[in-house]
Every structure is written in C-alpha cells, then in structure tokens.
Short mmCIF file of C-alpha atoms and ligand atoms in Angstrom, two decimals:
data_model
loop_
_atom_site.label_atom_id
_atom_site.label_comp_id
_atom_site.label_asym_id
_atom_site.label_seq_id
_atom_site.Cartn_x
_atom_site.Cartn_y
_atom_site.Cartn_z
CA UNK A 286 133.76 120.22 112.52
CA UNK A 287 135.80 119.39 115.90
CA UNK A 288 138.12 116.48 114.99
CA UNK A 289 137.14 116.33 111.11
CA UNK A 290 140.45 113.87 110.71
CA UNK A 291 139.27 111.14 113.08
CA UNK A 292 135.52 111.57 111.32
CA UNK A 293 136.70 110.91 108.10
CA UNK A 294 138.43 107.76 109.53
CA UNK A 295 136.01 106.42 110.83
CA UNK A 296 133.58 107.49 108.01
CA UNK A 297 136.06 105.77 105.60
CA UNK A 298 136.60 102.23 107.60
CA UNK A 299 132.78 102.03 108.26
CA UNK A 300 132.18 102.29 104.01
CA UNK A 301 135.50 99.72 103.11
CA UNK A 302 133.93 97.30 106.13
CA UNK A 303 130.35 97.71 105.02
CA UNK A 304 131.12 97.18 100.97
CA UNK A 305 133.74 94.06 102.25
CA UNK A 306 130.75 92.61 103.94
CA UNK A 307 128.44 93.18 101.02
CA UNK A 308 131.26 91.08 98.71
CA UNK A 309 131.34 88.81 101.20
CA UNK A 310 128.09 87.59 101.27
CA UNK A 311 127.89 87.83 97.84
CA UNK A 312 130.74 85.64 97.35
CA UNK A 313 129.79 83.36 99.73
CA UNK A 314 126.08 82.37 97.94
CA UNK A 315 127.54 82.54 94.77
CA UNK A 316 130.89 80.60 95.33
CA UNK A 317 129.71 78.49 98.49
CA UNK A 318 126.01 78.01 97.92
CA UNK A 319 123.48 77.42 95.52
CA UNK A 320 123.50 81.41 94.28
CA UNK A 321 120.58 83.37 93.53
CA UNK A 322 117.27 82.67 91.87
CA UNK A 323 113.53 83.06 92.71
CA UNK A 324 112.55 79.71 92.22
CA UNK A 325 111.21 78.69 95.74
CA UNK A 326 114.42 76.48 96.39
CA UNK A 327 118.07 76.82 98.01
CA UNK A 328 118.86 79.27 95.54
CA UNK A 329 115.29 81.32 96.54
CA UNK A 330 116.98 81.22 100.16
CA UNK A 331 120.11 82.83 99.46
CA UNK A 332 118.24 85.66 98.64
CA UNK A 333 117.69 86.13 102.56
CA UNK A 334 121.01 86.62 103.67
CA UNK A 335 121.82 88.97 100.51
CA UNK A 336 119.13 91.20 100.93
CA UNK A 337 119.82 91.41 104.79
CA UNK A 338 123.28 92.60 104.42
CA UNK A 339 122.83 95.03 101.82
CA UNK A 340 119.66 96.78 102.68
CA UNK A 341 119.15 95.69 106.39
CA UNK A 342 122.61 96.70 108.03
CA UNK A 343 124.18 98.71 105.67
CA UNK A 344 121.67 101.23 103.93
CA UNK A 345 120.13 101.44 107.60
CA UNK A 346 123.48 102.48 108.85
CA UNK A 347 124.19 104.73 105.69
CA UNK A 348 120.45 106.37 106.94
CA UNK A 349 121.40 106.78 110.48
CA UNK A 350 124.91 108.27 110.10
CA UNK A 351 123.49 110.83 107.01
CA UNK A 352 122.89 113.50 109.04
CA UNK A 353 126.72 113.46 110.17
CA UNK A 354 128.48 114.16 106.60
CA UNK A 355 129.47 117.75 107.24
CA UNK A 356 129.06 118.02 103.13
CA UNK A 357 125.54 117.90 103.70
CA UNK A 358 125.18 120.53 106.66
CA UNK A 359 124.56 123.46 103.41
CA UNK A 360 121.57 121.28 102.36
CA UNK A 361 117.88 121.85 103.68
CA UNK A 362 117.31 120.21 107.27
CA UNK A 363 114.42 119.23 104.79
CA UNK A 364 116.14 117.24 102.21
CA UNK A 365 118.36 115.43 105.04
CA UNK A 366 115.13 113.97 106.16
CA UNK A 367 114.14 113.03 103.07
CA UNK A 368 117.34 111.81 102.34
CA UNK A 369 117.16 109.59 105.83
CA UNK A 370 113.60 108.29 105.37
CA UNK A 371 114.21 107.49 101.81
CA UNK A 372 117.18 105.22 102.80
CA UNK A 373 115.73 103.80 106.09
CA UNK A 374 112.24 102.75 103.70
CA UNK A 375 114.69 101.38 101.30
CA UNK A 376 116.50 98.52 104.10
CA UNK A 377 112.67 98.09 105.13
CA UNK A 378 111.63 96.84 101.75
CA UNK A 379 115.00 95.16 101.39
CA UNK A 380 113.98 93.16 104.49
CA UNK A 381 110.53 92.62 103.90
CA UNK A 382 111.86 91.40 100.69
CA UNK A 383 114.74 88.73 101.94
CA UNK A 384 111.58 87.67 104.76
CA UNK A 385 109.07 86.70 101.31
CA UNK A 386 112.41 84.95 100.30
CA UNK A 387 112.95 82.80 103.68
CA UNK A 388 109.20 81.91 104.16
CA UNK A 389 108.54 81.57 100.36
CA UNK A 390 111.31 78.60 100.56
CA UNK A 391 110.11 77.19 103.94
CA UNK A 392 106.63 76.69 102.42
CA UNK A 393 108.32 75.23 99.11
CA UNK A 394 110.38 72.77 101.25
CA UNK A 395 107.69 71.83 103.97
CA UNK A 396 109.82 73.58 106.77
CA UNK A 397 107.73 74.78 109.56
CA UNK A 398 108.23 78.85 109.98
CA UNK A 399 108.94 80.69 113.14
CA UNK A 400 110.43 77.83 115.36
CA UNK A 401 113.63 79.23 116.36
CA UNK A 402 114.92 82.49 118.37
CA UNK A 403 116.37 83.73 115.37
CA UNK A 404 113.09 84.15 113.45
CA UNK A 405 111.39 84.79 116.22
CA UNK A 406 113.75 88.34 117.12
CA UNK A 407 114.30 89.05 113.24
CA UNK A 408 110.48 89.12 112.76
CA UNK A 409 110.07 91.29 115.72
CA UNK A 410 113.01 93.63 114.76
CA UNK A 411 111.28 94.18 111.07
CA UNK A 412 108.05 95.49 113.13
CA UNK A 413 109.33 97.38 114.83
CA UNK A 414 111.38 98.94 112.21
CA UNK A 415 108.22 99.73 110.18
CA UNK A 416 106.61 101.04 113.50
CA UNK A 417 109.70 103.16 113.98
CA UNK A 418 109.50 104.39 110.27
CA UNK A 419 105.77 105.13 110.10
CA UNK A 420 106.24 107.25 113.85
CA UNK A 421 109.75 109.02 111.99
CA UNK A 422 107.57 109.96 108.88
CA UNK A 423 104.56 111.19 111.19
CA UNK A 424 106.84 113.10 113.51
CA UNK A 425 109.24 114.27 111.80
CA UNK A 426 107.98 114.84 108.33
CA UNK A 427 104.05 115.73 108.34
CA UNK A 428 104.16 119.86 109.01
CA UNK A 429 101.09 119.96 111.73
CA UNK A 430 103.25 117.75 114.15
CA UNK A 431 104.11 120.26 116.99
CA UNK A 432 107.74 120.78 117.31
CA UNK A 433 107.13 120.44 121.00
CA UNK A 434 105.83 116.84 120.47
CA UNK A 435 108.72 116.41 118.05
CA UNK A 436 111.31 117.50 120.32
CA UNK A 437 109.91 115.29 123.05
CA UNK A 438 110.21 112.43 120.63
CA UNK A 439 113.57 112.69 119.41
CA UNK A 440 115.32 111.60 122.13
CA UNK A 441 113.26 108.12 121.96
CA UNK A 442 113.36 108.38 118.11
CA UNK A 443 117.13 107.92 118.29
CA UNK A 444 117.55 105.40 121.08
CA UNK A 445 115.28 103.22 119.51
CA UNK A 446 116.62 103.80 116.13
CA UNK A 447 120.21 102.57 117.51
CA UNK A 448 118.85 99.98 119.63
CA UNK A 449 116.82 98.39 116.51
CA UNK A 450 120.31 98.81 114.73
CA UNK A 451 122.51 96.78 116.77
CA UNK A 452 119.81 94.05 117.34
CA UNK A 453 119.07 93.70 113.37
CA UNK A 454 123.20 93.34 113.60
CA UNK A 455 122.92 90.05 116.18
CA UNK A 456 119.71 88.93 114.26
CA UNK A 457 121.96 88.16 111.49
CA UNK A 458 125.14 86.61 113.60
CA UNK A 459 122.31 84.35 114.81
CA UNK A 460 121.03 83.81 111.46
CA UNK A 461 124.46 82.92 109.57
CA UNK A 462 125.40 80.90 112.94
CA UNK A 463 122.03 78.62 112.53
CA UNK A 464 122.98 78.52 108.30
CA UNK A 465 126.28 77.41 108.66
CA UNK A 466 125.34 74.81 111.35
CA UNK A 467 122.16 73.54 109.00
CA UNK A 468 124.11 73.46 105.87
CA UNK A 469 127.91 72.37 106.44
CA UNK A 470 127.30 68.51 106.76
CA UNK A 471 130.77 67.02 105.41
CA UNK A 472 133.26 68.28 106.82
CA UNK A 473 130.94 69.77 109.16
CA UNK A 474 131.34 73.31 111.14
CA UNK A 475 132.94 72.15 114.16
CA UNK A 476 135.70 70.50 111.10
CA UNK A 477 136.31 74.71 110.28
CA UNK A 478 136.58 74.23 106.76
CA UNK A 479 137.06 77.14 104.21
CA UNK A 480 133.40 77.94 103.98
CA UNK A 481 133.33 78.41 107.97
CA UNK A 482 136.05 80.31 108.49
CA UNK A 483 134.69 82.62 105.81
CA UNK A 484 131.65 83.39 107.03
CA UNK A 485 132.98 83.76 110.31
CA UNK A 486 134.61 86.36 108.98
CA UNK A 487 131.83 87.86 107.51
CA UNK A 488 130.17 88.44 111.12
CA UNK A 489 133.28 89.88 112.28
CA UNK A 490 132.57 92.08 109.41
CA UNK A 491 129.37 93.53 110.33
CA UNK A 492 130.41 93.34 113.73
CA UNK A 493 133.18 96.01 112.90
CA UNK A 494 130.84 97.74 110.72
CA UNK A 495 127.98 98.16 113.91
CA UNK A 496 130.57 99.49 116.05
CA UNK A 497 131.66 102.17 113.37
CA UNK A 498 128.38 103.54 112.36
CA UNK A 499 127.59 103.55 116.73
CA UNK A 500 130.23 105.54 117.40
CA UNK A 501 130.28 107.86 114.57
CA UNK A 502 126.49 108.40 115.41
CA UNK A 503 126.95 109.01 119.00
CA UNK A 504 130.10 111.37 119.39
CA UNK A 505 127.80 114.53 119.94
CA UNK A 506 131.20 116.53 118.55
CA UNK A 507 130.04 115.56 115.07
CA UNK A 508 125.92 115.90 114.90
CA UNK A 509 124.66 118.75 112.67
CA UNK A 510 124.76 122.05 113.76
CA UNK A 511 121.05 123.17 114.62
CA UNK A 512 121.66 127.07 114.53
CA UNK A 513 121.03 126.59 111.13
CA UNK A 514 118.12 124.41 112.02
CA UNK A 515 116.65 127.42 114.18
CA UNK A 516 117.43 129.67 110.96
CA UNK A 517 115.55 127.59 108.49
CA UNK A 518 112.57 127.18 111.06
CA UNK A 519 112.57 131.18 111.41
CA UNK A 520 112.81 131.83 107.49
CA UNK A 521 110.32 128.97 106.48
CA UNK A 522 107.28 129.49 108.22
CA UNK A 523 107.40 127.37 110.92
CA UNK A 524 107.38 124.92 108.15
CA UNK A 525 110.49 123.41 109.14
CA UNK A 526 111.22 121.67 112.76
CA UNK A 527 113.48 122.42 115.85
CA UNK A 528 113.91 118.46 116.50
CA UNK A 529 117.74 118.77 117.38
CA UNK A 530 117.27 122.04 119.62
CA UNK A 531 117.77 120.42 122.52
CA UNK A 532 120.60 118.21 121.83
CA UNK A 533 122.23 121.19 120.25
CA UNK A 534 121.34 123.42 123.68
CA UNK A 535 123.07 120.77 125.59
CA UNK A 536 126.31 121.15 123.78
CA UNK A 537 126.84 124.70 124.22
CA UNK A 538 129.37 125.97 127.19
CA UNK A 539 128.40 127.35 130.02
CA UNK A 540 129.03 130.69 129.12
CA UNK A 541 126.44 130.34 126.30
CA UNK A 542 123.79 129.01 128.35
CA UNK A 543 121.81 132.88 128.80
CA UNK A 544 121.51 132.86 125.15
CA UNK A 545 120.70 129.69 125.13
CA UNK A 546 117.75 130.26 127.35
CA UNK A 547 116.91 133.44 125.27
CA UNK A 548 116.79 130.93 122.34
CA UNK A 549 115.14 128.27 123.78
CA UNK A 550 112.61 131.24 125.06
CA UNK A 551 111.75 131.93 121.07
CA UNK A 552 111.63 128.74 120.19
CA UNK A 553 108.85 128.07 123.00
CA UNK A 554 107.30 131.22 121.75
CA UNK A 555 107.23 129.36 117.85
CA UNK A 556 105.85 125.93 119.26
CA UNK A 557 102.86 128.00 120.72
CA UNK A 558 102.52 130.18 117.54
CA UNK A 559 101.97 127.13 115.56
CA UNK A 560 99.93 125.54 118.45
CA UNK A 561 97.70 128.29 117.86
CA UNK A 562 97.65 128.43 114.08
CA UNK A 563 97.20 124.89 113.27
C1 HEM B 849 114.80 82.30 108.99
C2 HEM B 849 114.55 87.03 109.90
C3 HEM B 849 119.26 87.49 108.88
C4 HEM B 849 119.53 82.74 108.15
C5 HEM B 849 114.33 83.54 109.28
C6 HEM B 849 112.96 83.83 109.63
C7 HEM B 849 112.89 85.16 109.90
C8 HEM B 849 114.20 85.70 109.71
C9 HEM B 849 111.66 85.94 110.33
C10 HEM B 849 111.81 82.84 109.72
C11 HEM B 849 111.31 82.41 108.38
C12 HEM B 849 110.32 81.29 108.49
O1 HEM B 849 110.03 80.86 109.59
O2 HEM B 849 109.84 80.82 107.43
C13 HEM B 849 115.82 87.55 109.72
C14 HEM B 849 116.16 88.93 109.91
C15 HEM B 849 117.47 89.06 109.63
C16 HEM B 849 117.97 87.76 109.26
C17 HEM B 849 115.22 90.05 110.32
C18 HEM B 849 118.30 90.32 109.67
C19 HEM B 849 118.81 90.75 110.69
C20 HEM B 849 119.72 86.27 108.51
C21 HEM B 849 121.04 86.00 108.00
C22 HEM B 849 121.13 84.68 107.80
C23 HEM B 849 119.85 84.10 108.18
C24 HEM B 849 122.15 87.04 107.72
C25 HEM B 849 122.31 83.96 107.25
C26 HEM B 849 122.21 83.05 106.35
C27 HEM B 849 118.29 82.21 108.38
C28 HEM B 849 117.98 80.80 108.35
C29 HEM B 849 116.62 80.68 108.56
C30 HEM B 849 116.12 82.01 108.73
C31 HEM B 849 118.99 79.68 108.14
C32 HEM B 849 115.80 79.38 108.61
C33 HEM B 849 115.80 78.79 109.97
C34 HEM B 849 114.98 79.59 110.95
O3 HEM B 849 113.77 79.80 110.74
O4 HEM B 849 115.58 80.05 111.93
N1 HEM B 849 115.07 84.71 109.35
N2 HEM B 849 116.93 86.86 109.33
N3 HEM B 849 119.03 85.10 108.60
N4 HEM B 849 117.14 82.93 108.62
FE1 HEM B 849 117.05 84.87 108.98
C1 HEM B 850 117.72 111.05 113.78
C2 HEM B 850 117.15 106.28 113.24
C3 HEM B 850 113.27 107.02 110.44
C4 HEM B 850 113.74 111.78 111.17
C5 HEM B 850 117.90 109.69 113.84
C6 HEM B 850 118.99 109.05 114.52
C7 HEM B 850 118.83 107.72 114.39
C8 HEM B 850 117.64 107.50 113.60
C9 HEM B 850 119.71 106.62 114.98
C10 HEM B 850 120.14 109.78 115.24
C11 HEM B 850 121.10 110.29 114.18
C12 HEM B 850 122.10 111.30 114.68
O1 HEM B 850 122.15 111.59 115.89
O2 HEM B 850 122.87 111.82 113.85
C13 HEM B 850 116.06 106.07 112.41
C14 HEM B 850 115.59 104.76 111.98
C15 HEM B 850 114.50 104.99 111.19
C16 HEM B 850 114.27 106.42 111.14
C17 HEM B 850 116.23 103.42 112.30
C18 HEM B 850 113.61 104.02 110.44
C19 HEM B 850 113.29 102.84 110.85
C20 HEM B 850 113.05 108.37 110.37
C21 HEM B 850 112.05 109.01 109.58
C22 HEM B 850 112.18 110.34 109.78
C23 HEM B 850 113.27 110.56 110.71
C24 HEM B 850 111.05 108.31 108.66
C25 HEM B 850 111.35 111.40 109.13
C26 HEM B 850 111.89 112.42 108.58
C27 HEM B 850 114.83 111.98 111.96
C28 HEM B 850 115.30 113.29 112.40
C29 HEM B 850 116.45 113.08 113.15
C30 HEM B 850 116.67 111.64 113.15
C31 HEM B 850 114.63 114.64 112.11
C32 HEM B 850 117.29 114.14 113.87
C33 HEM B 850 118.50 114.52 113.07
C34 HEM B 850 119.39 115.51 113.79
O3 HEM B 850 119.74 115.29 114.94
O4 HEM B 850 119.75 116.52 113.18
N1 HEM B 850 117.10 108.72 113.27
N2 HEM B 850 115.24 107.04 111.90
N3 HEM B 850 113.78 109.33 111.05
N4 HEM B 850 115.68 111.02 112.43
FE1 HEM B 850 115.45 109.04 112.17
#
C-alpha cells in the first residue's frame, strides 16, 4: 500500500476520536443528565443521543472505511461485504433504536413529534439509509445481479453512501445544539457553563472524526486492489462481482491502459456470459 505510514495515521486518529466521542457522550448522560433507562422519561431520552453516536456515526464509518484495512485485502471480496453490510445493518438498528427512544418519550411527555428541522432531516437520513442498505444488499450481495448493473451502480452506491454519512454527522450537531439549548436553563447556554463547553466539544469530536473516515475513504491510493477481485470472479464462477473494476481501471498508468482494455474486454465477455446463463 502507497503511503501505508500516513494510512495508519489517519486510521489510528479516526479510532482514538471516534472511541473519545463515544466516552463523551456517555459521560455526558450519565454525569450531566438523567442517564439511561427505558422508562418513557428523561432518562428514556438519553438513550437517543447514545445510540446515535455509537451505532449511527461510528459503526457506519467503521463499515465504510472496512474495505481500506490492507489486513483484510487476503480475505474473500465476499466476506468484506459481509463484513460491511453486517456493520452498516448494525448503525441502522442502532438508529431505528435511539428514534423508538426519542418518540417513545415525546408521546410519554405530550411533546408534539416532527416539528423541527432536526427531526425532520434525521428522519429522512434514516430512510434513506435503509433504502441505501436494502439497494447495497440487492446489488451487491444477491448473485443474479449483473455485474454490469452493479458496476453502473457503484459509483452512486458510494456517493450516496458518503453523502448520507456526513449529513447523519450535522443531523446530530443540530440535534445536541437544540438539547443543550432545551435543557441548560440556569446558568443557561449562552452562560457556557461546564456542561456546554463539553458538549461542544463533543461535536468538535465527531466533526474530526467525519473528516477522518472522508478522507481515508476517498484517497483512491488506499482502496482495495481489484486484480484480486477479477481473480476471485474468474475462479468462483462468476459467483463473485467486478464492482470496483472500474475504479481500479482508472488508477492504472497510462502505460497499462492496453491491458487494461484487454481486461476490461474479458470482463465484458463475463457480464454477457452470466447475462446469458441466468
Ligand atoms: C428529536 C433524529 C441525533 C437531540 C429527533 C427526532 C428525530 C431525530 C426523527 C424527532 C422525534 C419526535 O418528533 O418525536 C435524529 C437522528 C440523529 C439524531 C437521525 C442522528 C444523526 C441527535 C443527537 C442529539 C439529538 C446526537 C443530541 C442530544 C434531539 C432532540 C430531539 C430530537 C433534543 C427533540 C426535539 C426535536 O424533535 O427536534 N431526533 N436525531 N438528536 N433529537 Fe435527534
Ligand atoms: C463501497 C457505503 C451498504 C456493498 C461503499 C463505499 C461506501 C459505502 C461509502 C465506498 C468505500 C470505499 O471506497 O472504500 C455504504 C452505506 C451502506 C452500504 C452507507 C448502508 C447504508 C452496502 C451493502 C452492500 C454494499 C448492504 C452489500 C454487500 C459495497 C461494495 C462496495 C461498497 C461491494 C465496493 C467496495 C470496493 O470498492 O472494493 N459502500 N454501503 N454496501 N459497498 Fe457499501
């Protein structure tokens, strides 16, 4: 891997931030708030913000940057997918869970749901995350899906997997912003007392954290090789998929580029193979 010291860098700070922002918001229910229960009050809430952080933004960014660890590039293109759908269905329940949390104590408290841009976006970004999931699993992990289709996908599959990563990111600054307004009364936010300041912290956290996991998922230096991708589609079958070929084509020099077209050629000739066999 080009650059392996700056990768592991990286890697590292995004994992300190990420678990720092996990203690954080743990520390900051249990010290600061009411702490956790599931007992439709305050303590039902906290549950929200917990379960946001820890499944939400950091398993999904854990998902998306799994492909990366150069430990895993001897493991079955196979098992990486599992591996990323597993953790990406994981922050989905996580969220659908902190959402039953929010709405269970809005209904418990008599506090209409859905008024503000916050809930509004975070509802919308959980959607859209299922959507995303449910089109990753039928792409990218049911065998009959052409690898033509998937090929033509990935591009959008990735974009819209980032995109949905940073927004969940501002969902929550918006989130802990509204909480910290709502709940600091005396001294109040504007006052900065210890609980602010903390918190505020806490979003410069994830903040730091987003920016890591972006760039270590879009330096095209570090993505998986895909020759091995091409191998594992030859030896299994067709079984397997050729969903990074053309990423992977795009890296190669220019003096590669006639085998590249020779390879390209085959894997045409595959897509059409299986076209014809399913
Ligand atoms: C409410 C989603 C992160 C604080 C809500 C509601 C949704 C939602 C859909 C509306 C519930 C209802 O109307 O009954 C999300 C999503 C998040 C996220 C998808 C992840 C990105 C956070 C975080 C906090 C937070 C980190 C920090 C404490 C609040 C507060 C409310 C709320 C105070 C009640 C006020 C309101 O409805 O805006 N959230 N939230 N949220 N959330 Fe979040
Ligand atoms: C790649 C996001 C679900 C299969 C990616 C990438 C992102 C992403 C950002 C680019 C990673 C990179 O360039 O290293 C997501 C999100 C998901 C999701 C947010 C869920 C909401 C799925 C599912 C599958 C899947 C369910 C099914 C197996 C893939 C594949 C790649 C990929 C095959 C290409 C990996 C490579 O370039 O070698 N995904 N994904 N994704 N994802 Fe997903």
């Amino acid at each position: 891997m080009e650059d392996f010291k700056q990768f592991l860098v990286a890697l590292s700070a995004a994992a300190a931030f990420g678990f720092v922002a996990i203690i954080f918001v743990l520390r900051w229910v249990l010290n600061y708030k009411e702490g956790l229960a599931w007992d439709g009050g305050a303590a039902e809430f906290n549950w929200h913000p917990v379960l946001v952080v820890t499944g939400f933004i950091f398993l999904q960014g854990i998902a998306i940057i799994v492909y990366r660890l150069p430990w895993t590039w001897q493991c079955s293109k196979l098992m990486m997918k599992l591996i990323h759908a597993g953790l990406n269905l994981l922050a989905f329940i996580f969220a659908v869970v902190s959402l039953v949390a929010v709405f269970d104590f809005h209904n418990g408290a008599n506090i209409p749901n859905m008024y503000s841009l916050h809930s509004w976006l975070g509802l919308m970004a959980v959607i859209l995350y299922g959507l995303q999931l449910v089109l990753g699993v039928g792409m990218y992990l049911i065998p009959i899906t052409p690898a033509s289709w998937r090929a033509a996908f990935m591009p959008l599959h990735v974009y819209s997997g980032l995109l949905l990563f940073g927004s969940v990111i501002s969902v929550a600054l918006m989130g802990i912003t509204e909480k910290l307004i709502f709940s600091l009364k005396n001294p109040m936010y504007k006052e900065s007392p210890p609980e602010a300041i903390f918190v505020n912290v806490l979003g410069l956290l994830l903040v730091i954290f987003g920016a890591l996991i972006l760039w270590i998922a879009t330096r095209t230096s570090w993505k998986r090789p895909s020759d091995q991708i091409l191998h594992t589609r030859h030896t299994n079958g067709g079984a397997e998929d050729n969903t990074s070929v053309e990423p992977a084509l795009s890296q190669l020099s220019a003096a590669d580029s006639e085998a590249c077209g020779e390879v390209r050629k085959r894997v045409n000739k595959l897509d059409d193979q299986e076209l014809i066999t399913k």
